[in-house]
């Protein structure tokens, strides 16, 4: 079995004259990331690897969420190919993970993550909102062989506020 958690970055700010990759979280983004981290703490399986887009908003979301989880910080790394909005690069990153990783958490961007949730999950999602989480379980022992799995969990910050 392989389990994938995909988490869209929390709400970002447009108040700064910076490149897209450098946009920070706004106040709601920080709050929503905290809510998600606290909620996930009791719901998730032990995580083997956490990957994040290097974009400031995704990396910040990951750091906040991880603070609430009982994980070794060494399992976290930035993955430049997760700064992807279409999804193909994200899928390639996932499928190229080592098979010793059974539970993977990925922080990234839309429309990539909504597309992946719908392509690989069993539950249709119109739009994965900022700081939204989807858990998909795959009946395989090899990331390269993942196909449609079972959506086990969806958490959206709006339902936690």
Short mmCIF file of C-alpha atoms in Angstrom, two decimals:
data_model
loop_
_atom_site.label_atom_id
_atom_site.label_comp_id
_atom_site.label_asym_id
_atom_site.label_seq_id
_atom_site.Cartn_x
_atom_site.Cartn_y
_atom_site.Cartn_z
CA UNK A 1 0.00 0.00 0.00
CA UNK A 2 1.09 3.55 -0.80
CA UNK A 3 -0.54 6.59 0.74
CA UNK A 4 -0.33 10.08 -0.73
CA UNK A 5 -1.29 13.30 1.03
CA UNK A 6 -1.51 16.30 -1.27
CA UNK A 7 -1.78 19.72 0.33
CA UNK A 8 -2.29 22.94 -1.57
CA UNK A 9 -0.39 25.92 -0.21
CA UNK A 10 -2.36 28.21 2.09
CA UNK A 11 -3.76 31.59 0.99
CA UNK A 12 -1.05 33.91 -0.26
CA UNK A 13 -0.72 37.66 -0.38
CA UNK A 14 -0.78 39.80 -3.50
CA UNK A 15 0.22 42.91 -1.53
CA UNK A 16 3.91 42.73 -2.41
CA UNK A 17 5.70 43.51 -5.64
CA UNK A 18 7.52 40.17 -5.83
CA UNK A 19 7.77 37.33 -8.32
CA UNK A 20 5.13 34.61 -8.15
CA UNK A 21 7.56 32.20 -6.51
CA UNK A 22 8.30 34.71 -3.73
CA UNK A 23 4.70 35.53 -2.71
CA UNK A 24 4.25 35.05 1.06
CA UNK A 25 1.23 33.79 2.96
CA UNK A 26 -1.33 36.30 4.12
CA UNK A 27 -2.91 36.32 7.60
CA UNK A 28 -5.66 33.88 6.61
CA UNK A 29 -3.01 31.62 5.05
CA UNK A 30 -1.05 31.42 8.29
CA UNK A 31 -4.24 30.73 10.26
CA UNK A 32 -5.48 28.07 7.83
CA UNK A 33 -2.10 26.29 7.80
CA UNK A 34 -2.25 26.17 11.61
CA UNK A 35 -5.79 24.74 11.50
CA UNK A 36 -4.79 22.07 9.01
CA UNK A 37 -1.68 21.10 10.98
CA UNK A 38 -3.67 20.72 14.20
CA UNK A 39 -6.37 18.69 12.42
CA UNK A 40 -3.94 16.38 10.63
CA UNK A 41 -2.02 15.59 13.80
CA UNK A 42 -4.59 13.02 14.90
CA UNK A 43 -5.75 11.82 11.48
CA UNK A 44 -2.71 10.91 9.43
CA UNK A 45 -0.62 7.79 9.13
CA UNK A 46 3.09 7.97 9.97
CA UNK A 47 4.78 9.97 7.20
CA UNK A 48 7.93 8.65 5.52
CA UNK A 49 8.71 11.61 3.25
CA UNK A 50 7.52 15.22 2.90
CA UNK A 51 8.22 17.20 -0.26
CA UNK A 52 7.36 20.82 -0.97
CA UNK A 53 7.52 23.23 -3.83
CA UNK A 54 10.23 25.81 -3.13
CA UNK A 55 7.74 28.67 -3.65
CA UNK A 56 7.56 30.72 -0.45
CA UNK A 57 3.81 30.15 0.01
CA UNK A 58 4.13 26.35 -0.31
CA UNK A 59 7.29 26.08 1.78
CA UNK A 60 5.77 28.27 4.52
CA UNK A 61 2.61 26.16 4.55
CA UNK A 62 4.68 22.99 4.84
CA UNK A 63 6.75 24.36 7.73
CA UNK A 64 3.63 25.38 9.67
CA UNK A 65 1.84 22.07 9.12
CA UNK A 66 4.94 20.01 9.94
CA UNK A 67 5.30 21.79 13.30
CA UNK A 68 2.07 20.08 14.37
CA UNK A 69 3.04 16.60 13.20
CA UNK A 70 5.20 14.12 15.03
CA UNK A 71 7.80 13.76 12.29
CA UNK A 72 11.55 13.92 12.05
CA UNK A 73 12.51 17.13 10.22
CA UNK A 74 15.02 15.12 8.16
CA UNK A 75 12.22 13.60 6.08
CA UNK A 76 11.40 17.06 4.65
CA UNK A 77 12.93 18.48 1.51
CA UNK A 78 12.22 21.05 -1.17
CA UNK A 79 11.58 19.70 -4.66
CA UNK A 80 11.86 22.28 -7.48
CA UNK A 81 9.70 20.19 -9.84
CA UNK A 82 6.72 20.66 -7.50
CA UNK A 83 6.56 24.31 -8.61
CA UNK A 84 4.20 23.08 -11.31
CA UNK A 85 0.68 24.17 -12.14
CA UNK A 86 -0.26 21.56 -14.75
CA UNK A 87 0.49 18.43 -12.75
CA UNK A 88 2.75 16.40 -15.04
CA UNK A 89 5.93 17.33 -13.15
CA UNK A 90 4.23 16.61 -9.80
CA UNK A 91 3.11 13.19 -11.03
CA UNK A 92 6.64 12.45 -12.20
CA UNK A 93 8.06 13.39 -8.77
CA UNK A 94 5.53 11.12 -7.05
CA UNK A 95 6.06 8.20 -9.40
CA UNK A 96 9.84 8.45 -9.00
CA UNK A 97 9.77 8.21 -5.21
CA UNK A 98 11.68 5.32 -3.69
CA UNK A 99 9.43 2.36 -2.91
CA UNK A 100 10.71 2.29 0.68
CA UNK A 101 8.49 5.38 1.13
CA UNK A 102 5.01 4.13 1.96
CA UNK A 103 3.43 7.42 3.00
CA UNK A 104 4.25 10.60 1.08
CA UNK A 105 3.10 14.16 1.76
CA UNK A 106 3.37 16.73 -1.03
CA UNK A 107 2.84 20.51 -0.78
CA UNK A 108 2.18 22.27 -4.06
CA UNK A 109 -0.06 24.35 -6.26
CA UNK A 110 -3.27 24.37 -8.22
CA UNK A 111 -4.39 23.39 -10.84
CA UNK A 112 -1.90 20.56 -10.54
CA UNK A 113 -3.17 19.25 -7.21
CA UNK A 114 -6.87 19.38 -8.08
CA UNK A 115 -6.07 17.52 -11.31
CA UNK A 116 -4.06 14.88 -9.45
CA UNK A 117 -6.79 14.45 -6.81
CA UNK A 118 -9.31 13.84 -9.60
CA UNK A 119 -7.04 11.72 -11.78
CA UNK A 120 -5.88 9.40 -9.00
CA UNK A 121 -8.61 9.68 -6.36
CA UNK A 122 -12.03 8.06 -6.16
CA UNK A 123 -13.84 11.25 -5.14
CA UNK A 124 -14.39 14.16 -7.54
CA UNK A 125 -13.25 17.54 -6.22
CA UNK A 126 -14.27 20.71 -8.05
CA UNK A 127 -11.37 22.70 -6.66
CA UNK A 128 -8.84 21.91 -3.96
CA UNK A 129 -8.96 25.11 -1.90
CA UNK A 130 -5.92 26.79 -0.41
CA UNK A 131 -4.60 24.69 2.51
CA UNK A 132 -6.89 21.86 1.40
CA UNK A 133 -5.77 18.26 1.96
CA UNK A 134 -6.55 15.07 0.08
CA UNK A 135 -5.44 11.60 1.16
CA UNK A 136 -5.35 8.87 -1.49
CA UNK A 137 -4.44 5.24 -0.84
CA UNK A 138 -3.12 3.03 -3.62
CA UNK A 139 -3.24 -0.75 -3.70
CA UNK A 140 0.34 -1.18 -4.90
CA UNK A 141 3.83 -1.41 -3.46
CA UNK A 142 5.40 0.66 -6.25
CA UNK A 143 4.95 4.40 -6.82
CA UNK A 144 5.59 3.91 -10.55
CA UNK A 145 2.50 1.68 -10.72
CA UNK A 146 -0.03 3.96 -9.03
CA UNK A 147 -3.34 4.22 -10.84
CA UNK A 148 -6.72 5.23 -9.48
CA UNK A 149 -6.70 4.82 -5.73
CA UNK A 150 -9.21 5.41 -2.97
CA UNK A 151 -9.77 8.91 -1.59
CA UNK A 152 -9.80 8.37 2.16
CA UNK A 153 -9.83 11.93 3.43
CA UNK A 154 -10.50 15.48 2.32
CA UNK A 155 -10.03 18.38 4.71
CA UNK A 156 -10.74 21.97 3.76
CA UNK A 157 -9.96 24.85 6.14
CA UNK A 158 -13.44 26.34 5.71
CA UNK A 159 -14.92 23.36 7.55
CA UNK A 160 -12.51 23.90 10.47
CA UNK A 161 -13.11 27.61 11.02
#
